[in-house]
Every structure is written in C-alpha cells, then in structure tokens.
GROMACS .gro file of C-alpha atoms in nm:
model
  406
    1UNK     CA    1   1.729   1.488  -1.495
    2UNK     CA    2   1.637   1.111  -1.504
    3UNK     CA    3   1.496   0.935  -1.185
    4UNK     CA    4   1.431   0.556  -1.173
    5UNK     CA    5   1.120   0.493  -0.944
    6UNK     CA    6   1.198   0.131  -0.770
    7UNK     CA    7   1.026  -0.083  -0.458
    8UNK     CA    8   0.981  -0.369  -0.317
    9UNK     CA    9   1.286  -0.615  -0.411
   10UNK     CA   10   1.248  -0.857  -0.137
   11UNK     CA   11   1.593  -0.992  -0.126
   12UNK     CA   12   1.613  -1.285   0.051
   13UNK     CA   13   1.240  -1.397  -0.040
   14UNK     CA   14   1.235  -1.814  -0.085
   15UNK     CA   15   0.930  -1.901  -0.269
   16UNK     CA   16   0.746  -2.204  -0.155
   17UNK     CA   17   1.106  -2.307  -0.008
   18UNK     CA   18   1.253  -2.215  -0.338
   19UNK     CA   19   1.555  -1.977  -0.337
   20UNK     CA   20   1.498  -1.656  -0.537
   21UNK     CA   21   1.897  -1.525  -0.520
   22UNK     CA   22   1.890  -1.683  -0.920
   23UNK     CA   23   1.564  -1.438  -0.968
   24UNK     CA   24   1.716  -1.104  -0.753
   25UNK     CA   25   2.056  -1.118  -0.956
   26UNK     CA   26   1.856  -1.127  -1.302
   27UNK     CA   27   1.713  -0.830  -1.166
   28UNK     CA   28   1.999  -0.630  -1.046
   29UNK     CA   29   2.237  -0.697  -1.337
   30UNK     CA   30   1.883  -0.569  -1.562
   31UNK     CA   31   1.899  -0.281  -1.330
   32UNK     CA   32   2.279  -0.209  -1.333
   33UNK     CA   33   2.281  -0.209  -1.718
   34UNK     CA   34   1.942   0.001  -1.742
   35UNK     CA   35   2.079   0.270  -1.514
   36UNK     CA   36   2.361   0.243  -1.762
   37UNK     CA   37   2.167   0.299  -2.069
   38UNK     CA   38   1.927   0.536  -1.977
   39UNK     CA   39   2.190   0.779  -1.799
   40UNK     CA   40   2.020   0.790  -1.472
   41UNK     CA   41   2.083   1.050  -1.206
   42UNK     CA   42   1.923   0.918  -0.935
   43UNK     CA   43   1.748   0.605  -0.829
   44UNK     CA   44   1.480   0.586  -0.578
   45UNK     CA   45   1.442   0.249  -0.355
   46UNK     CA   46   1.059   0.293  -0.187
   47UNK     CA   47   1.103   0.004   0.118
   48UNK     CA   48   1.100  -0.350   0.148
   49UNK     CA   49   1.456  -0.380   0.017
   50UNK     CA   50   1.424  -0.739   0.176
   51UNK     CA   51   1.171  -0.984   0.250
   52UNK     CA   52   1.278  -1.002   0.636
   53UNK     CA   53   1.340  -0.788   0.952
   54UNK     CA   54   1.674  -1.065   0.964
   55UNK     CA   55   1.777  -1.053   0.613
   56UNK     CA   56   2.054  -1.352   0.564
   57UNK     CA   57   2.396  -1.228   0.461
   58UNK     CA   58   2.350  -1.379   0.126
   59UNK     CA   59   2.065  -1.105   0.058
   60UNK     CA   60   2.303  -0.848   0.207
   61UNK     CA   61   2.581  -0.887   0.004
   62UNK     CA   62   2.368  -0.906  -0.294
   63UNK     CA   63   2.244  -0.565  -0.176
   64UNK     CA   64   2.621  -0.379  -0.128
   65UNK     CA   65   2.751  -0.580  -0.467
   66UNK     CA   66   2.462  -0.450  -0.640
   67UNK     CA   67   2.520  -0.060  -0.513
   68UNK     CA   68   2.908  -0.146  -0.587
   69UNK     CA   69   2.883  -0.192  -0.944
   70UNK     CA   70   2.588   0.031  -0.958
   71UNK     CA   71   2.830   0.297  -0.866
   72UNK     CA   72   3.127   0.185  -1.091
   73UNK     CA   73   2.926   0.207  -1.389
   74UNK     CA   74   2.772   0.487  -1.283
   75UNK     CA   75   3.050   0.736  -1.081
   76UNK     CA   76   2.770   1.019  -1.082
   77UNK     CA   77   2.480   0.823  -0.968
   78UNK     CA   78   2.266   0.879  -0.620
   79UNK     CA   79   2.095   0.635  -0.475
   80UNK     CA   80   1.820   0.715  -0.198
   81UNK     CA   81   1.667   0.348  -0.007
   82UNK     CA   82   1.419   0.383   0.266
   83UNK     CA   83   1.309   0.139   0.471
   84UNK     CA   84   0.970  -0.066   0.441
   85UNK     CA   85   0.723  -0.244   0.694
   86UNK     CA   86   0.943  -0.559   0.590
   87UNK     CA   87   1.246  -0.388   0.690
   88UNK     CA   88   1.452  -0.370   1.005
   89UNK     CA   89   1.493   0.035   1.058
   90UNK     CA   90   1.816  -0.057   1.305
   91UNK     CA   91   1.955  -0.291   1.020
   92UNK     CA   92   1.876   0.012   0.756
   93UNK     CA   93   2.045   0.319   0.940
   94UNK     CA   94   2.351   0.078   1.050
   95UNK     CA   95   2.483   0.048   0.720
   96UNK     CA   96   2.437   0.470   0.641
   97UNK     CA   97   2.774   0.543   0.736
   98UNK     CA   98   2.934   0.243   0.477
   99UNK     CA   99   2.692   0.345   0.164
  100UNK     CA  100   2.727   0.703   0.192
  101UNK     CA  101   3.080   0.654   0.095
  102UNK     CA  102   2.916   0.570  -0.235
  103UNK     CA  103   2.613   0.877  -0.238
  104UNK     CA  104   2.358   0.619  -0.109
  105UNK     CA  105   2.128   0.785   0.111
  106UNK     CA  106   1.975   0.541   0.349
  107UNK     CA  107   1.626   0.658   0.555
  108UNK     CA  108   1.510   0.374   0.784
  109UNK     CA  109   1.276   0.583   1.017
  110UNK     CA  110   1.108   0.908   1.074
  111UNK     CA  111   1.234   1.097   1.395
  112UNK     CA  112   0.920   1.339   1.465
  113UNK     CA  113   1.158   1.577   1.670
  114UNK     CA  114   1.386   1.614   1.389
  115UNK     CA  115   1.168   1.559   1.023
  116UNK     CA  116   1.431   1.790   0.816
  117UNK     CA  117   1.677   1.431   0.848
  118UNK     CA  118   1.481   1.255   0.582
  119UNK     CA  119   1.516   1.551   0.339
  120UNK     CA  120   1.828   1.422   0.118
  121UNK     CA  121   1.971   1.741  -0.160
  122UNK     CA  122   2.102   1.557  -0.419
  123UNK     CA  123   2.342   1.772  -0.661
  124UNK     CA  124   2.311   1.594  -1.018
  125UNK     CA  125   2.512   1.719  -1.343
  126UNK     CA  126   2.158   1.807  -1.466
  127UNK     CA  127   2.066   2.009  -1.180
  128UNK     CA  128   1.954   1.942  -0.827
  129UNK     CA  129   1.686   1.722  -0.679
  130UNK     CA  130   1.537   1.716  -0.314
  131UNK     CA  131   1.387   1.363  -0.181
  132UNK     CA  132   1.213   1.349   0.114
  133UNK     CA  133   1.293   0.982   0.203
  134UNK     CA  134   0.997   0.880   0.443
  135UNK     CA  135   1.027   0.597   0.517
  136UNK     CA  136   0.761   0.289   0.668
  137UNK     CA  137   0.571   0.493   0.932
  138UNK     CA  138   0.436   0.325   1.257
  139UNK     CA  139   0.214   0.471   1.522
  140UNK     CA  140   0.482   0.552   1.755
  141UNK     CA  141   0.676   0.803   1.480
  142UNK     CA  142   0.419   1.010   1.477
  143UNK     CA  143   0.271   1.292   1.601
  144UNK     CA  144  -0.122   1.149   1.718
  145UNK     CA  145  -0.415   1.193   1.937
  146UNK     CA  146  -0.546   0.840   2.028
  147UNK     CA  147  -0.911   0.916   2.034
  148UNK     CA  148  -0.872   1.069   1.648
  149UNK     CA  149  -1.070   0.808   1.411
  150UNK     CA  150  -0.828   0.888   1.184
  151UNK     CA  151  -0.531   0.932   1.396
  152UNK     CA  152  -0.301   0.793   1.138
  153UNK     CA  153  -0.405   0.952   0.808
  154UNK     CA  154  -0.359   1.300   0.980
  155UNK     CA  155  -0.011   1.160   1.137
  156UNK     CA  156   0.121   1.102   0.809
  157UNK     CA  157   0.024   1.483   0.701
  158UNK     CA  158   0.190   1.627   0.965
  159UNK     CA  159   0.533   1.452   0.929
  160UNK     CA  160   0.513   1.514   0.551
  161UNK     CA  161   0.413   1.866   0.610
  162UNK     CA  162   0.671   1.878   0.918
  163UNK     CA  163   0.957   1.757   0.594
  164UNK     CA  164   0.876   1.978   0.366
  165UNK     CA  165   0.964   2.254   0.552
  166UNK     CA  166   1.318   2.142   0.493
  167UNK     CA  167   1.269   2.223   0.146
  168UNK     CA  168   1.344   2.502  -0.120
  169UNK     CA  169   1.051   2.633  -0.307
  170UNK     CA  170   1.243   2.673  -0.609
  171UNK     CA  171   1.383   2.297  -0.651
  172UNK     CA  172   1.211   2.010  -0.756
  173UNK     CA  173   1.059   1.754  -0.495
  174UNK     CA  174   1.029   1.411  -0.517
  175UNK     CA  175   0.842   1.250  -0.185
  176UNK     CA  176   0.872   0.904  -0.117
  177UNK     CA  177   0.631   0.682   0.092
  178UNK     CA  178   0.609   0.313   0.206
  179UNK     CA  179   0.179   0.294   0.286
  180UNK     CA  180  -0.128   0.198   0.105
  181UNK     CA  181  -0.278   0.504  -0.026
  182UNK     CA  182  -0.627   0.422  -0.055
  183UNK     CA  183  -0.785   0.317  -0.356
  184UNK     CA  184  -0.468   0.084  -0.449
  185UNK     CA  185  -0.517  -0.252  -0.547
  186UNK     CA  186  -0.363  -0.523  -0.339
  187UNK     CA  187  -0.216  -0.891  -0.362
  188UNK     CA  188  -0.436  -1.133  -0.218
  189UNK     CA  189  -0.173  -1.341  -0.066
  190UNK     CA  190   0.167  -1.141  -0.034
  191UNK     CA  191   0.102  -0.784   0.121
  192UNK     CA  192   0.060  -0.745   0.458
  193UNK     CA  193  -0.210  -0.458   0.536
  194UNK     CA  194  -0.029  -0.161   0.723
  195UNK     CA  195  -0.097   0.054   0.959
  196UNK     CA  196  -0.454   0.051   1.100
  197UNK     CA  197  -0.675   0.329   1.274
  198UNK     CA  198  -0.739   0.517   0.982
  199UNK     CA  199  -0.576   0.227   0.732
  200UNK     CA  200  -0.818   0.223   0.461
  201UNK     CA  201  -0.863   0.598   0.487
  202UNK     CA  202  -0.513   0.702   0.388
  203UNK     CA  203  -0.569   0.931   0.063
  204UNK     CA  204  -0.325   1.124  -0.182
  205UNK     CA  205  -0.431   1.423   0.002
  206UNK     CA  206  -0.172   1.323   0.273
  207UNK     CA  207   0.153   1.403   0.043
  208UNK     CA  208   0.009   1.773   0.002
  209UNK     CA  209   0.073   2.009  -0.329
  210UNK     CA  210   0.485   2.067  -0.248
  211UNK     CA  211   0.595   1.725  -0.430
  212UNK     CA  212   0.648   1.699  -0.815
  213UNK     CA  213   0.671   1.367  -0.803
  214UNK     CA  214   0.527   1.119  -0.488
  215UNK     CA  215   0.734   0.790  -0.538
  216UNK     CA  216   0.561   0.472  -0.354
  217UNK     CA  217   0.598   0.109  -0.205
  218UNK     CA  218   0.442  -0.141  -0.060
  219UNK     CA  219   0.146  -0.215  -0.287
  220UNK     CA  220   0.283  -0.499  -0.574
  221UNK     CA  221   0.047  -0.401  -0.834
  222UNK     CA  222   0.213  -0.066  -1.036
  223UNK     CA  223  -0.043   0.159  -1.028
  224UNK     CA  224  -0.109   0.572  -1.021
  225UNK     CA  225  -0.308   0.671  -0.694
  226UNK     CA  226  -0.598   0.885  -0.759
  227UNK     CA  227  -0.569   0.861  -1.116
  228UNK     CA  228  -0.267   1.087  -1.036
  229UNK     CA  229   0.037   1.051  -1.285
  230UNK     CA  230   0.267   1.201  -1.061
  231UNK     CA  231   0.180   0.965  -0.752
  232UNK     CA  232   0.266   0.629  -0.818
  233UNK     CA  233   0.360   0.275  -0.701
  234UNK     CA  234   0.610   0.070  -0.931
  235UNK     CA  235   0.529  -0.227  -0.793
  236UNK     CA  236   0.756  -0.519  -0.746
  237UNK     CA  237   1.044  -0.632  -0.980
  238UNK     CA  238   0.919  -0.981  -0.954
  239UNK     CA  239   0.588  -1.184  -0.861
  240UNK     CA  240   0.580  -1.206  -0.464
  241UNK     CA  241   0.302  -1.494  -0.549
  242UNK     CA  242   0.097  -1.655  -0.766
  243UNK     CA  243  -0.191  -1.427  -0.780
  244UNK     CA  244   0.058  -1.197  -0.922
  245UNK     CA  245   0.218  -1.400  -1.179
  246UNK     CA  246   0.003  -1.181  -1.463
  247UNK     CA  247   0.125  -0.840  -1.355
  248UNK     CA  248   0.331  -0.651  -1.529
  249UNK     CA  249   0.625  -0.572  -1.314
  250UNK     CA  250   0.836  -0.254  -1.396
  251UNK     CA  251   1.039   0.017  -1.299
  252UNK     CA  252   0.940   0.402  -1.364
  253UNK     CA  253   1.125   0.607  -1.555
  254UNK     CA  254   1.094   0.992  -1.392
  255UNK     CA  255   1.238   1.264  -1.530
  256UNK     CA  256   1.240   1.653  -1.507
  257UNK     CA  257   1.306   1.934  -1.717
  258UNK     CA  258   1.299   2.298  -1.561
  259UNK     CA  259   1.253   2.198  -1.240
  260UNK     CA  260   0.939   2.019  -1.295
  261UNK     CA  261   0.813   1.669  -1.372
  262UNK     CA  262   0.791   1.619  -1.729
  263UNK     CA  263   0.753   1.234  -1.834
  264UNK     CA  264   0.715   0.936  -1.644
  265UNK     CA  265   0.770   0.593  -1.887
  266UNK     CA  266   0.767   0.241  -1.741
  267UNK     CA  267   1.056  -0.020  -1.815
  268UNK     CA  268   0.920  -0.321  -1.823
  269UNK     CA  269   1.165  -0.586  -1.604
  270UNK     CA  270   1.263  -0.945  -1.786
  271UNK     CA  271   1.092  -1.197  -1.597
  272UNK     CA  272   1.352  -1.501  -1.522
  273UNK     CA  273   1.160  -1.778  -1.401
  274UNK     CA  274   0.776  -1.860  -1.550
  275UNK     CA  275   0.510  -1.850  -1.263
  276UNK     CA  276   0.246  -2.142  -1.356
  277UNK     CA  277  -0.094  -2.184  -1.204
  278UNK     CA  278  -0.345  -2.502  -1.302
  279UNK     CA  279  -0.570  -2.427  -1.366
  280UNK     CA  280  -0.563  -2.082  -1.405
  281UNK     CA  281  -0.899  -2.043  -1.200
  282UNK     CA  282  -1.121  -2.246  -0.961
  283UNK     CA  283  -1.022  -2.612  -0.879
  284UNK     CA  284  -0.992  -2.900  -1.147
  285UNK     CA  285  -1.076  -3.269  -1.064
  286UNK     CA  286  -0.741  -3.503  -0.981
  287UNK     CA  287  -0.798  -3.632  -1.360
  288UNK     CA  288  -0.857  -3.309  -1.475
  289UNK     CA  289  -0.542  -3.207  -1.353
  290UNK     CA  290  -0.338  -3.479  -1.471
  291UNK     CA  291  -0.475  -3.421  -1.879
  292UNK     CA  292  -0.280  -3.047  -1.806
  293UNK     CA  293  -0.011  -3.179  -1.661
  294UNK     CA  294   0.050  -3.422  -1.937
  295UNK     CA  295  -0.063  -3.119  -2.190
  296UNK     CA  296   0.206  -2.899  -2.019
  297UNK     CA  297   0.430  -2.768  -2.271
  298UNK     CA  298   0.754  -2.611  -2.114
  299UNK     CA  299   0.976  -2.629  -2.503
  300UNK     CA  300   0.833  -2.281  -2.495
  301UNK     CA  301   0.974  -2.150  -2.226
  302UNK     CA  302   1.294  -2.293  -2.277
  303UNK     CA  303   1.354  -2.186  -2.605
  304UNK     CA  304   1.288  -1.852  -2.479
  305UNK     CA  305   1.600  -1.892  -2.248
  306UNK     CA  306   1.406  -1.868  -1.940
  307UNK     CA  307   1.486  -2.031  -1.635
  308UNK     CA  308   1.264  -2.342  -1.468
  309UNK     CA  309   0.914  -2.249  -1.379
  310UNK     CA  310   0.724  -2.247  -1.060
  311UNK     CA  311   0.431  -2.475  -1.073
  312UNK     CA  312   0.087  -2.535  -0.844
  313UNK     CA  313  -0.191  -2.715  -0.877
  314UNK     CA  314  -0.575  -2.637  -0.770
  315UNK     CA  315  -0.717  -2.941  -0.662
  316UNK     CA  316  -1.130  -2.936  -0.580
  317UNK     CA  317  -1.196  -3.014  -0.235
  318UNK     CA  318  -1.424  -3.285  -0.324
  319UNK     CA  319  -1.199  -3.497  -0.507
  320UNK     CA  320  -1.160  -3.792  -0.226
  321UNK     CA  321  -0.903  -3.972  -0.460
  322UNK     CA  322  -0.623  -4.105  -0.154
  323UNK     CA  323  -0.343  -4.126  -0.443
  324UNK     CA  324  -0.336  -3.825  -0.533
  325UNK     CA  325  -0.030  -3.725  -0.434
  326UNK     CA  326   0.180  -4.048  -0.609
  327UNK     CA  327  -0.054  -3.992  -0.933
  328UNK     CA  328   0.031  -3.634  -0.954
  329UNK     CA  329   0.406  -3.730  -0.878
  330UNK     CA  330   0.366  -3.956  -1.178
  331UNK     CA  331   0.258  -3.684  -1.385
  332UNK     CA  332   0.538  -3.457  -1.312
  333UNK     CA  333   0.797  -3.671  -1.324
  334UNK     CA  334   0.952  -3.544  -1.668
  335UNK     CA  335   0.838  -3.218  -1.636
  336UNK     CA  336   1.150  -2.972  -1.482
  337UNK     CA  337   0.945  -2.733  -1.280
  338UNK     CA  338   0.995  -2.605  -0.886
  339UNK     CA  339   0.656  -2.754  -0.751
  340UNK     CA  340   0.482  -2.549  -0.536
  341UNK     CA  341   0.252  -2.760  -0.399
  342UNK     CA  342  -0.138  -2.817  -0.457
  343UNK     CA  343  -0.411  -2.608  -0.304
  344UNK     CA  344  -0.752  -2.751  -0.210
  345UNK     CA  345  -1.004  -2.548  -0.330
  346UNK     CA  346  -1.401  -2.589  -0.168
  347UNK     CA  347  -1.689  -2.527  -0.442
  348UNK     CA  348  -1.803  -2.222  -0.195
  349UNK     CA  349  -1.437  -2.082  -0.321
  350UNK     CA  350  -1.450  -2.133  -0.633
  351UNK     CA  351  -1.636  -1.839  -0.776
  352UNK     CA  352  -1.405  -1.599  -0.534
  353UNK     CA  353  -1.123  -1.778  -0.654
  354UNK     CA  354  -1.008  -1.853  -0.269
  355UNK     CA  355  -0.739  -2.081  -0.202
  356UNK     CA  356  -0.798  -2.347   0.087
  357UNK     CA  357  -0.465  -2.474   0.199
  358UNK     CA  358  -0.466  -2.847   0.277
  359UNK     CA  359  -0.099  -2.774   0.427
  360UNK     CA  360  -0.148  -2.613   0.740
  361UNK     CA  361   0.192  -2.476   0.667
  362UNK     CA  362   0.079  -2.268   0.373
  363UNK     CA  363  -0.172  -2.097   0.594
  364UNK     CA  364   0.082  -1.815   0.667
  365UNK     CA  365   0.046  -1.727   0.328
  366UNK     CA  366  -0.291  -1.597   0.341
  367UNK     CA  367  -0.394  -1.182   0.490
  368UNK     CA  368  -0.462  -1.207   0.780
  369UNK     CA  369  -0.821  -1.028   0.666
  370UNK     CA  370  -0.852  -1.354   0.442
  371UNK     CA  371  -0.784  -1.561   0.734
  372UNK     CA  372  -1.082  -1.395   0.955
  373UNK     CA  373  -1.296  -1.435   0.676
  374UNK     CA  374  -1.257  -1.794   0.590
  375UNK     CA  375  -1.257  -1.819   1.029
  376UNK     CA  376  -1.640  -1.597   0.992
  377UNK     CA  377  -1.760  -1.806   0.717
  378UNK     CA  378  -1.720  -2.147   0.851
  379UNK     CA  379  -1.758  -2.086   1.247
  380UNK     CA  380  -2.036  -1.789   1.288
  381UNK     CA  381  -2.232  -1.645   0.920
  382UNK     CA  382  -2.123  -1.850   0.619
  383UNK     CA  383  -2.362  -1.564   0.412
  384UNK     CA  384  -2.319  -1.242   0.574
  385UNK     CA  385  -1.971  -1.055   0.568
  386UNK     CA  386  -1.733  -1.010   0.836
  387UNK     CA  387  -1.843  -0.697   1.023
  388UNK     CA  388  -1.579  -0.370   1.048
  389UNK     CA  389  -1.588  -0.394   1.409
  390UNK     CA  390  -1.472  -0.696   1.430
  391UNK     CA  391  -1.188  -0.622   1.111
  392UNK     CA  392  -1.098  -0.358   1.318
  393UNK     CA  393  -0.981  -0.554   1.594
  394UNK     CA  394  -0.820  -0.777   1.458
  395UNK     CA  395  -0.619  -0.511   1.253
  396UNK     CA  396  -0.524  -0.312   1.612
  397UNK     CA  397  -0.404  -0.615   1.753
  398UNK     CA  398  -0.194  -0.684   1.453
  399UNK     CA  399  -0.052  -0.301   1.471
  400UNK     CA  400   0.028  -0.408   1.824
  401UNK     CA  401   0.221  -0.652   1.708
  402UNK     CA  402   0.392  -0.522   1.463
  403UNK     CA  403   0.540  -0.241   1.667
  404UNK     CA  404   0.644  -0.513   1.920
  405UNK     CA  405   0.864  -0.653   1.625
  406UNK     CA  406   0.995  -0.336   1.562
   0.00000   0.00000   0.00000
C-alpha cells in the first residue's frame, strides 16, 4: 500500500504582494500526475491547506479542482486533509459532506467527548489503512489541568491515546499531527510558534507506540523527529520565504507491506519560480549591491524553463546613500524579476543574519519571538538574552489570541 505524506500548501499565500496561484497549480498538476505514476492509495494532507482562516475563492476552487481530477485519474484514491493552525476548522468541516462524495476525509477539529470521529478506515485494493486525522489542537480541545507546567504536552497524549482506542490492533496506523514536536527546526520568518504552556516541550513521546507511521505539519523544514524514520514532517511544497529558498521541499513516499511500514522515499517537488537573495548573507553596501545586480545572470534560469524569480536585496544599515531607491531601480530595470523589496540590515545583525525591516509593513513578517528580541535588545539589555519569563508571556497572550480567532 502506497501513502503520499503532504503539508502545508498554503493556497492562497501572496508573496511580498505577489500572487502564488501560478506556483500552487505547478504543484498540484506535479501532484496529480505523481499520484498517477506512483499508484497511490492514499494521500495524507497534514494542515495548513491555506495560508488564511478566509481563504479567497480563487484558493478554494483550486483546492476542489485539484481533488476533482485527483479523483478522475485516480477512481480508487483516498484522500484524508486535516486542518492546521492556519486553517478555519468551521470552513474545513463545512465542505465534509461535498468531498466525501469523492472519499476525501476532511478532520478540522478534535471533539474531546467524541475522539473515535477523527479515526478514518480507509479500504484500499492493497489492504486497509486506519488514519487518525488530528487535526491543529488548541487549549480548549483538550482535556487539561491549568496549573500543569506542561498542561499541553500531556493534552495532546490523552486525545491521541483517547483515538487510538478507535483502532484495530491488527491494522496498520498512520497518525497525523499539525504541532511542533520538539527538536524540529523552524523558519525564521514564516511559522508561527503554536501552542504555548508546554510549547517547546512537546516530544515524540506524545504519539505513543500504536502508530506505524506519525505523518506531520506545520514545521517547513522536512525533517524526521527524534531521529525517528517513521515520524516525520514533509515540509512545504514550496518556499513560504526567503530563509527557505535552500530547502529541499518534497513529498514522502509511505508505504506498507504486511501491515507494517516498510519504506519511506522522498519526491522531490519541481520548484517553479527561483527564490533570490543578495547577498546571500549579511548586508552589502548600495554599490556593492548594484555590481550583483548588474552581475545577475537570469539566461540560466530561463533556459531551464522556469518561471520569473523573486528577488530582495540586503542593504547595510549604514549606507546613508538618499538615492538608493532610484539607483537600485536603475539597476533592475532590464532584469524580469518580482522585487521583493530591500531589507536594512544593522552591523549588530549581521553575524545572526537578522533582517531589519526599513518598511514598517514588512514587520509582520517577523516571529513574534524575533520581534521581542529585537524590542529586548534595543530598549532594555542589548547583551543579555530575552529571559523565559518574559517569552512566556508573550507566548500566553498570543495563545489567547489565537483562540479568540478561532
């Protein structure tokens, strides 16, 4: 039986106020043939199926005319999306009744009274498969005791515990999750941290020993937690950012044999559009940055049929030039890129590689962590770091505020 692992797709996602549907189609029709040539039996969606609670209808229809086709080509294939911490749960479960006409199984929360719901049977011509579809957890779907340190962590047991009792012993599992399992490394500047009260203490002890196979989302990076080959994320299809632009995005390729996991193979995913930093590190002087502009080769990418890159610039902080904006306009005026604008960058950030945004409008871009930091550095300790008490609040306020949203 062959399972593709998939996560994060972030329909919908403009980048730097550059519209992605181009990018997200590339993807899908890659995806639609792959599950095509590789005979897949079931594919796995971890969360953020798009980059907003309020997805436009654009990003919607791309989603059903993607499971449409997926379907045509593929009359025996089950599909199984949860929702992520990006999603709208309400938005996910409304369309359940529509998709299950074509065996798409659609989780978009955990109900604590009833955990044997996000158990989904599938019956495959090469046997049978049990997902439990868990889907983004907050606070409030669990089952907690506020004055527990690590209220969450053991939350998340429970309900996984409380799903697998919904399961036969003699079938495969496959477990899906939408967290940050600890130990996972993160995007800088397009993840939002999850779940706090236990956050950074979330381990792969939480899935338990039932699952063959733990299938994950949220972190960008593909990556096996714990060193674990069976618990994995797949990362995103596409770079969220520029501080992923050198990741290599994929898809895992999961299959059993006798009931049990016995290969998992990653497909790499074509990337469409180039992702172009300069430089590639620290800050570069306005004349600095004009000699790589004008050294900018793009033949390369076009005789490699790709589509037009994304482009910023790191300018130092220091550089007091007032036309730099018209010089730098100069400079790209033959070049066919999507600009994405130019970061400042101080001398203090350039060994840690930190991005200060001369656009106040790019702030939004930054963790909130980053944010406090930058905030700690320049108004209170510019040496010491931020204390955990003080990370703590801020990430309980943010929880607060994230399950006002919901």
């Amino acid at each position: 039986m062959k399972v593709l692992h998939t996560s994060d797709w972030h329909l919908g996602q403009q980048f730097y106020e550059h519209s992605r549907h181009a990018e997200h189609q590339h993807f899908l029709d890659w995806l639609c043939d792959t599950l095509t040539s590789h005979q897949i039996n079931v594919l796995i969606v971890s969360g953020d199926i798009y980059h907003s609670s309020t997805p436009s209808a654009v990003a919607e229809q791309q989603l059903y005319a993607f499971i449409r086709r997926a379907k045509a080509d593929n009359p025996d294939l089950h599909i199984v999306i949860t929702a992520g911490n990006h999603d709208s749960a309400n938005r996910i479960e409304t369309a359940k009744p529509l998709l299950s006409q074509f065996d798409t199984h659609v989780v978009g929360r955990f109900d604590k009274h009833n955990p044997q719901d996000v158990v989904k049977t599938l019956n495959t011509d090469l046997g049978t498969l049990q997902v439990v579809a868990m889907p983004f957890l907050r606070s409030a779907d669990l089952d907690t005791q506020a004055d527990d340190p690590l209220a969450y962590q053991r939350g998340v047991e429970r309900a996984y515990q409380a799903a697998y009792q919904g399961v036969d012993a003699q079938l495969p599992v496959l477990a899906m999750g939408h967290l940050h399992a600890k130990g996972g490394s993160i995007s800088g500047d397009s993840e939002r941290n999850i779940t706090i009260g236990g956050f950074d203490a979330i381990t792969a002890g939480v899935f338990g020993e039932r699952p063959d196979y733990v299938a994950l989302g949220h972190l960008h990076k593909a990556q096996k937690v714990a060193g674990s080959e069976a618990i994995r994320y797949c990362g995103t299809p596409l770079p969220m950012s520029f501080s992923e632009r050198n990741y290599r995005h994929q898809v895992l390729l999961v299959e059993f044999s006798d009931n049990k996991l016995s290969s998992v193979k990653p497909l790499d995913v074509p990337r469409l559009k180039p992702v172009i930093l300069l430089p590639e590190r620290g800050g570069a002087t306005l004349d600095e940055l004009i000699a790589l502009l004008n050294e900018l080769d793009l033949s390369q990418y076009q005789s490699q049929g790709a589509a037009t890159p994304y482009l910023r610039l790191r300018l130092n902080a220091s550089d007091t030039d007032s036309q730099f904006r018209t010089k730098i306009e100069q400079a790209l005026a033959d070049k066919q890129v999507h600009f994405c604008g130019i970061e400042r960058v101080s001398n203090t950030q350039q060994s840690a590689d930190m991005p200060h945004f001369e656009d106040l409008g790019q702030v939004e871009k930054l963790e909130p962590v980053s944010l406090l930091e930058l905030a700690y550095r320049a108004q209170i300790d510019s040496e010491q770091a931020v204390p955990q008490a003080l990370q703590d609040c801020l990430m309980q306020v943010l929880a607060s505020v994230q399950e006002q949203e919901a």
